[in-house]
Structure formats: C-alpha cells, structure tokens
Amino acid sequence: MDAEAALTGGSWFSPYDNVQVQDASALDVDRVVPLAEDWDRGASHWSAKEREAYANDLGDERALIAVTAKSGRQKADVRTSPNGCPPPVKTVSYVVRRTSRL
C-alpha cells in the first residue's frame, strides 16, 4: 500500500469491544501477540530485517487486527495468558487468534 493511501469509507467491526466503526481514524492496528512477548520468546536473537518482516506480517491474517483505539490500548503489551488480559479481549475469537499465533 502506498504511504499516501488512505481509507475513504467503509465499516469495520472491532471484536475486542464489539463495536461497529464507520470512521477509520478511530481504529488502531493491533498485533494479536504483542511484539514484546515475541521478543521474550526469542525474537531478540533475530536480525533487524527479520524483526521488521515479522512485525509487519501481512501474510498471516491472524497476526494483525483492526480494533478501536481504546480497546487496543487497553490490551497494550499484555504478556500473560488471555486470562490476564483486560476485559475487552476475554473473547473466544481473541483466544483462538492468539493461541494459533504462538
């Protein structure tokens, strides 16, 4: 996608808080498994190029998810099991996504 590209319309569903969003500026892209957790699991030994490719993984639809900015920031850098996550992400879809990425 071109750096100048912008979304001009549409509707998105934020599964962390069950909100339908019409304004793309209200969304954040969240990594289902926080990068800090990946770092703890060995990414600290990867090259900068490998870490960048992994962080921007568009090849696996489970890696990144559009969510409301508020819910994404509530989740933030949770490195524990999904049971330790803030309430909005205690959902079956989040647990399935997260465990499939570990």
Short mmCIF file of N, CA and C in Angstrom, two decimals:
data_model
loop_
_atom_site.label_atom_id
_atom_site.label_comp_id
_atom_site.label_asym_id
_atom_site.label_seq_id
_atom_site.Cartn_x
_atom_site.Cartn_y
_atom_site.Cartn_z
N MET A 1 0.85 -1.17 0.00
CA MET A 1 0.00 0.00 0.00
C MET A 1 0.89 1.23 0.00
N ASP A 2 0.55 2.19 -0.78
CA ASP A 2 1.28 3.45 -0.88
C ASP A 2 1.18 4.20 0.45
N ALA A 3 2.28 4.82 0.86
CA ALA A 3 2.29 5.56 2.12
C ALA A 3 1.27 6.69 2.13
N GLU A 4 0.90 7.17 0.95
CA GLU A 4 -0.08 8.26 0.84
C GLU A 4 -1.52 7.76 0.79
N ALA A 5 -1.71 6.45 0.69
CA ALA A 5 -3.05 5.89 0.58
C ALA A 5 -3.83 6.09 1.87
N ALA A 6 -5.11 6.26 1.75
CA ALA A 6 -5.97 6.44 2.91
C ALA A 6 -7.32 5.78 2.65
N LEU A 7 -7.90 5.25 3.69
CA LEU A 7 -9.24 4.69 3.58
C LEU A 7 -10.24 5.83 3.49
N THR A 8 -11.19 5.70 2.58
CA THR A 8 -12.15 6.78 2.39
C THR A 8 -13.57 6.39 2.79
N GLY A 9 -13.79 5.16 3.14
CA GLY A 9 -15.12 4.75 3.55
C GLY A 9 -15.16 3.28 3.88
N GLY A 10 -16.20 2.89 4.55
CA GLY A 10 -16.36 1.50 4.91
C GLY A 10 -16.86 1.36 6.32
N SER A 11 -16.89 0.13 6.75
CA SER A 11 -17.35 -0.20 8.08
C SER A 11 -16.49 -1.34 8.61
N TRP A 12 -16.08 -1.24 9.86
CA TRP A 12 -15.22 -2.25 10.46
C TRP A 12 -15.80 -2.68 11.79
N PHE A 13 -15.56 -3.93 12.14
CA PHE A 13 -16.02 -4.46 13.42
C PHE A 13 -14.80 -4.66 14.31
N SER A 14 -14.84 -4.09 15.50
CA SER A 14 -13.77 -4.23 16.48
C SER A 14 -14.16 -5.33 17.46
N PRO A 15 -13.59 -6.53 17.31
CA PRO A 15 -14.02 -7.65 18.14
C PRO A 15 -13.62 -7.55 19.60
N TYR A 16 -12.64 -6.73 19.94
CA TYR A 16 -12.23 -6.62 21.34
C TYR A 16 -13.32 -6.00 22.19
N ASP A 17 -14.11 -5.10 21.60
CA ASP A 17 -15.15 -4.42 22.38
C ASP A 17 -16.52 -4.47 21.71
N ASN A 18 -16.64 -5.29 20.67
CA ASN A 18 -17.92 -5.49 19.98
C ASN A 18 -18.52 -4.19 19.46
N VAL A 19 -17.69 -3.38 18.80
CA VAL A 19 -18.13 -2.08 18.30
C VAL A 19 -18.01 -2.05 16.77
N GLN A 20 -19.05 -1.55 16.12
CA GLN A 20 -19.02 -1.32 14.68
C GLN A 20 -18.50 0.10 14.46
N VAL A 21 -17.49 0.26 13.61
CA VAL A 21 -16.83 1.55 13.42
C VAL A 21 -17.00 2.02 11.98
N GLN A 22 -17.40 3.27 11.81
CA GLN A 22 -17.56 3.87 10.49
C GLN A 22 -16.38 4.77 10.11
N ASP A 23 -15.65 5.24 11.11
CA ASP A 23 -14.56 6.18 10.91
C ASP A 23 -13.22 5.46 11.11
N ALA A 24 -12.47 5.27 10.02
CA ALA A 24 -11.21 4.54 10.09
C ALA A 24 -10.21 5.19 11.04
N SER A 25 -10.32 6.49 11.27
CA SER A 25 -9.38 7.16 12.17
C SER A 25 -9.59 6.74 13.63
N ALA A 26 -10.70 6.07 13.92
CA ALA A 26 -10.97 5.59 15.28
C ALA A 26 -10.33 4.22 15.53
N LEU A 27 -9.66 3.68 14.50
CA LEU A 27 -9.09 2.35 14.60
C LEU A 27 -7.58 2.38 14.81
N ASP A 28 -7.08 1.33 15.44
CA ASP A 28 -5.66 1.05 15.53
C ASP A 28 -5.47 -0.36 14.98
N VAL A 29 -4.29 -0.63 14.49
CA VAL A 29 -3.94 -1.99 14.09
C VAL A 29 -3.21 -2.60 15.27
N ASP A 30 -3.70 -3.72 15.73
CA ASP A 30 -3.12 -4.38 16.90
C ASP A 30 -2.45 -5.67 16.48
N ARG A 31 -1.33 -5.96 17.10
CA ARG A 31 -0.68 -7.27 16.96
C ARG A 31 -1.35 -8.19 17.97
N VAL A 32 -1.90 -9.28 17.50
CA VAL A 32 -2.62 -10.19 18.40
C VAL A 32 -1.68 -10.69 19.51
N VAL A 33 -0.48 -11.10 19.14
CA VAL A 33 0.54 -11.45 20.13
C VAL A 33 1.49 -10.26 20.19
N PRO A 34 1.61 -9.60 21.33
CA PRO A 34 2.46 -8.41 21.42
C PRO A 34 3.91 -8.71 21.03
N LEU A 35 4.53 -7.75 20.35
CA LEU A 35 5.93 -7.91 19.96
C LEU A 35 6.83 -8.17 21.16
N ALA A 36 6.50 -7.57 22.29
CA ALA A 36 7.31 -7.79 23.49
C ALA A 36 7.30 -9.26 23.90
N GLU A 37 6.18 -9.92 23.72
CA GLU A 37 6.12 -11.35 24.04
C GLU A 37 6.97 -12.15 23.06
N ASP A 38 6.91 -11.78 21.78
CA ASP A 38 7.75 -12.44 20.78
C ASP A 38 9.23 -12.23 21.12
N TRP A 39 9.56 -11.03 21.58
CA TRP A 39 10.94 -10.72 21.97
C TRP A 39 11.38 -11.67 23.08
N ASP A 40 10.49 -11.84 24.08
CA ASP A 40 10.80 -12.74 25.19
C ASP A 40 10.96 -14.19 24.73
N ARG A 41 10.28 -14.54 23.65
CA ARG A 41 10.31 -15.91 23.15
C ARG A 41 11.41 -16.16 22.11
N GLY A 42 12.27 -15.18 21.90
CA GLY A 42 13.42 -15.42 21.03
C GLY A 42 13.66 -14.44 19.92
N ALA A 43 12.74 -13.55 19.67
CA ALA A 43 12.93 -12.57 18.59
C ALA A 43 14.11 -11.65 18.87
N SER A 44 14.54 -11.59 20.11
CA SER A 44 15.70 -10.76 20.47
C SER A 44 16.97 -11.24 19.77
N HIS A 45 16.95 -12.47 19.29
CA HIS A 45 18.11 -13.04 18.60
C HIS A 45 18.02 -12.90 17.08
N TRP A 46 16.92 -12.35 16.59
CA TRP A 46 16.74 -12.18 15.15
C TRP A 46 17.46 -10.92 14.68
N SER A 47 17.72 -10.88 13.38
CA SER A 47 18.29 -9.67 12.79
C SER A 47 17.21 -8.59 12.72
N ALA A 48 17.63 -7.35 12.55
CA ALA A 48 16.68 -6.24 12.43
C ALA A 48 15.73 -6.48 11.26
N LYS A 49 16.24 -7.01 10.18
CA LYS A 49 15.41 -7.27 8.99
C LYS A 49 14.36 -8.34 9.29
N GLU A 50 14.74 -9.39 10.01
CA GLU A 50 13.79 -10.45 10.38
C GLU A 50 12.70 -9.90 11.31
N ARG A 51 13.10 -9.07 12.27
CA ARG A 51 12.11 -8.50 13.20
C ARG A 51 11.14 -7.58 12.46
N GLU A 52 11.64 -6.78 11.54
CA GLU A 52 10.77 -5.88 10.79
C GLU A 52 9.78 -6.68 9.94
N ALA A 53 10.26 -7.72 9.27
CA ALA A 53 9.37 -8.55 8.44
C ALA A 53 8.29 -9.21 9.30
N TYR A 54 8.67 -9.69 10.47
CA TYR A 54 7.72 -10.33 11.36
C TYR A 54 6.70 -9.32 11.89
N ALA A 55 7.16 -8.15 12.28
CA ALA A 55 6.27 -7.13 12.85
C ALA A 55 5.24 -6.65 11.84
N ASN A 56 5.59 -6.70 10.58
CA ASN A 56 4.69 -6.23 9.52
C ASN A 56 4.11 -7.39 8.73
N ASP A 57 3.91 -8.51 9.38
CA ASP A 57 3.45 -9.74 8.75
C ASP A 57 2.06 -9.59 8.15
N LEU A 58 2.00 -9.42 6.85
CA LEU A 58 0.71 -9.34 6.16
C LEU A 58 0.34 -10.68 5.55
N GLY A 59 1.20 -11.67 5.70
CA GLY A 59 0.96 -12.99 5.11
C GLY A 59 0.09 -13.89 5.95
N ASP A 60 -0.17 -13.50 7.17
CA ASP A 60 -1.00 -14.32 8.06
C ASP A 60 -2.10 -13.43 8.62
N GLU A 61 -3.31 -13.69 8.21
CA GLU A 61 -4.43 -12.82 8.60
C GLU A 61 -4.70 -12.84 10.10
N ARG A 62 -4.10 -13.77 10.84
CA ARG A 62 -4.30 -13.82 12.29
C ARG A 62 -3.34 -12.89 13.03
N ALA A 63 -2.30 -12.36 12.37
CA ALA A 63 -1.26 -11.60 13.06
C ALA A 63 -1.70 -10.20 13.46
N LEU A 64 -2.40 -9.52 12.59
CA LEU A 64 -2.79 -8.13 12.82
C LEU A 64 -4.30 -8.01 12.76
N ILE A 65 -4.84 -7.10 13.55
CA ILE A 65 -6.30 -6.93 13.57
C ILE A 65 -6.63 -5.46 13.81
N ALA A 66 -7.64 -4.97 13.10
CA ALA A 66 -8.11 -3.59 13.31
C ALA A 66 -9.09 -3.59 14.47
N VAL A 67 -8.82 -2.73 15.44
CA VAL A 67 -9.67 -2.62 16.63
C VAL A 67 -9.81 -1.14 16.99
N THR A 68 -10.79 -0.82 17.82
CA THR A 68 -10.90 0.57 18.25
C THR A 68 -9.62 0.94 19.00
N ALA A 69 -9.23 2.19 18.85
CA ALA A 69 -8.00 2.65 19.50
C ALA A 69 -8.07 2.40 21.01
N LYS A 70 -9.23 2.65 21.59
CA LYS A 70 -9.38 2.47 23.04
C LYS A 70 -9.15 1.03 23.46
N SER A 71 -9.76 0.08 22.75
CA SER A 71 -9.62 -1.32 23.15
C SER A 71 -8.21 -1.84 22.89
N GLY A 72 -7.59 -1.39 21.80
CA GLY A 72 -6.22 -1.80 21.53
C GLY A 72 -5.25 -1.30 22.58
N ARG A 73 -5.48 -0.10 23.04
CA ARG A 73 -4.59 0.47 24.07
C ARG A 73 -4.84 -0.13 25.44
N GLN A 74 -6.07 -0.58 25.68
CA GLN A 74 -6.35 -1.27 26.94
C GLN A 74 -5.58 -2.58 26.98
N LYS A 75 -5.53 -3.27 25.86
CA LYS A 75 -4.80 -4.54 25.79
C LYS A 75 -3.32 -4.28 25.90
N ALA A 76 -2.84 -3.31 25.14
CA ALA A 76 -1.43 -2.88 25.14
C ALA A 76 -0.47 -4.04 25.05
N ASP A 77 0.44 -4.14 25.99
CA ASP A 77 1.54 -5.08 25.96
C ASP A 77 1.33 -6.20 26.96
N VAL A 78 0.16 -6.82 26.94
CA VAL A 78 -0.14 -7.90 27.86
C VAL A 78 0.69 -9.12 27.46
N ARG A 79 1.53 -9.59 28.36
CA ARG A 79 2.39 -10.74 28.06
C ARG A 79 1.94 -12.00 28.78
N THR A 80 0.80 -11.96 29.36
CA THR A 80 0.33 -13.11 30.11
C THR A 80 -0.64 -13.91 29.27
N SER A 81 -1.24 -14.91 29.86
CA SER A 81 -2.26 -15.68 29.18
C SER A 81 -3.45 -14.77 28.90
N PRO A 82 -4.33 -15.17 27.98
CA PRO A 82 -5.52 -14.34 27.71
C PRO A 82 -6.35 -14.07 28.97
N ASN A 83 -6.26 -14.92 29.99
CA ASN A 83 -7.00 -14.67 31.23
C ASN A 83 -6.49 -13.42 31.95
N GLY A 84 -5.25 -13.00 31.65
CA GLY A 84 -4.70 -11.82 32.26
C GLY A 84 -4.99 -10.56 31.48
N CYS A 85 -5.66 -10.70 30.36
CA CYS A 85 -5.96 -9.56 29.50
C CYS A 85 -7.08 -8.72 30.09
N PRO A 86 -7.14 -7.46 29.69
CA PRO A 86 -8.27 -6.62 30.09
C PRO A 86 -9.58 -7.22 29.58
N PRO A 87 -10.70 -6.91 30.19
CA PRO A 87 -11.99 -7.50 29.82
C PRO A 87 -12.33 -7.50 28.33
N PRO A 88 -12.05 -6.43 27.55
CA PRO A 88 -12.48 -6.46 26.16
C PRO A 88 -11.89 -7.60 25.34
N VAL A 89 -10.74 -8.13 25.74
CA VAL A 89 -10.15 -9.18 24.92
C VAL A 89 -10.36 -10.58 25.48
N LYS A 90 -11.20 -10.69 26.49
CA LYS A 90 -11.54 -12.01 27.01
C LYS A 90 -12.66 -12.59 26.15
N THR A 91 -12.36 -12.81 24.91
CA THR A 91 -13.34 -13.34 23.98
C THR A 91 -12.79 -14.59 23.34
N VAL A 92 -13.68 -15.45 22.89
CA VAL A 92 -13.27 -16.68 22.24
C VAL A 92 -12.45 -16.37 21.00
N SER A 93 -12.87 -15.38 20.19
CA SER A 93 -12.13 -15.10 18.95
C SER A 93 -10.71 -14.64 19.25
N TYR A 94 -10.51 -13.87 20.31
CA TYR A 94 -9.16 -13.42 20.65
C TYR A 94 -8.31 -14.60 21.10
N VAL A 95 -8.87 -15.45 21.95
CA VAL A 95 -8.11 -16.60 22.45
C VAL A 95 -7.71 -17.51 21.30
N VAL A 96 -8.62 -17.75 20.37
CA VAL A 96 -8.32 -18.60 19.21
C VAL A 96 -7.22 -17.97 18.37
N ARG A 97 -7.34 -16.68 18.05
CA ARG A 97 -6.31 -15.99 17.27
C ARG A 97 -4.95 -16.04 17.95
N ARG A 98 -4.95 -15.71 19.23
CA ARG A 98 -3.69 -15.63 19.96
C ARG A 98 -3.00 -16.98 20.06
N THR A 99 -3.72 -18.00 20.44
CA THR A 99 -3.08 -19.31 20.60
C THR A 99 -2.65 -19.89 19.27
N SER A 100 -3.29 -19.53 18.19
CA SER A 100 -2.87 -20.03 16.88
C SER A 100 -1.59 -19.36 16.41
N ARG A 101 -1.24 -18.22 17.01
CA ARG A 101 -0.01 -17.49 16.62
C ARG A 101 1.18 -17.85 17.49
N LEU A 102 0.99 -18.57 18.59
CA LEU A 102 2.10 -18.89 19.49
C LEU A 102 2.91 -20.04 18.97
#
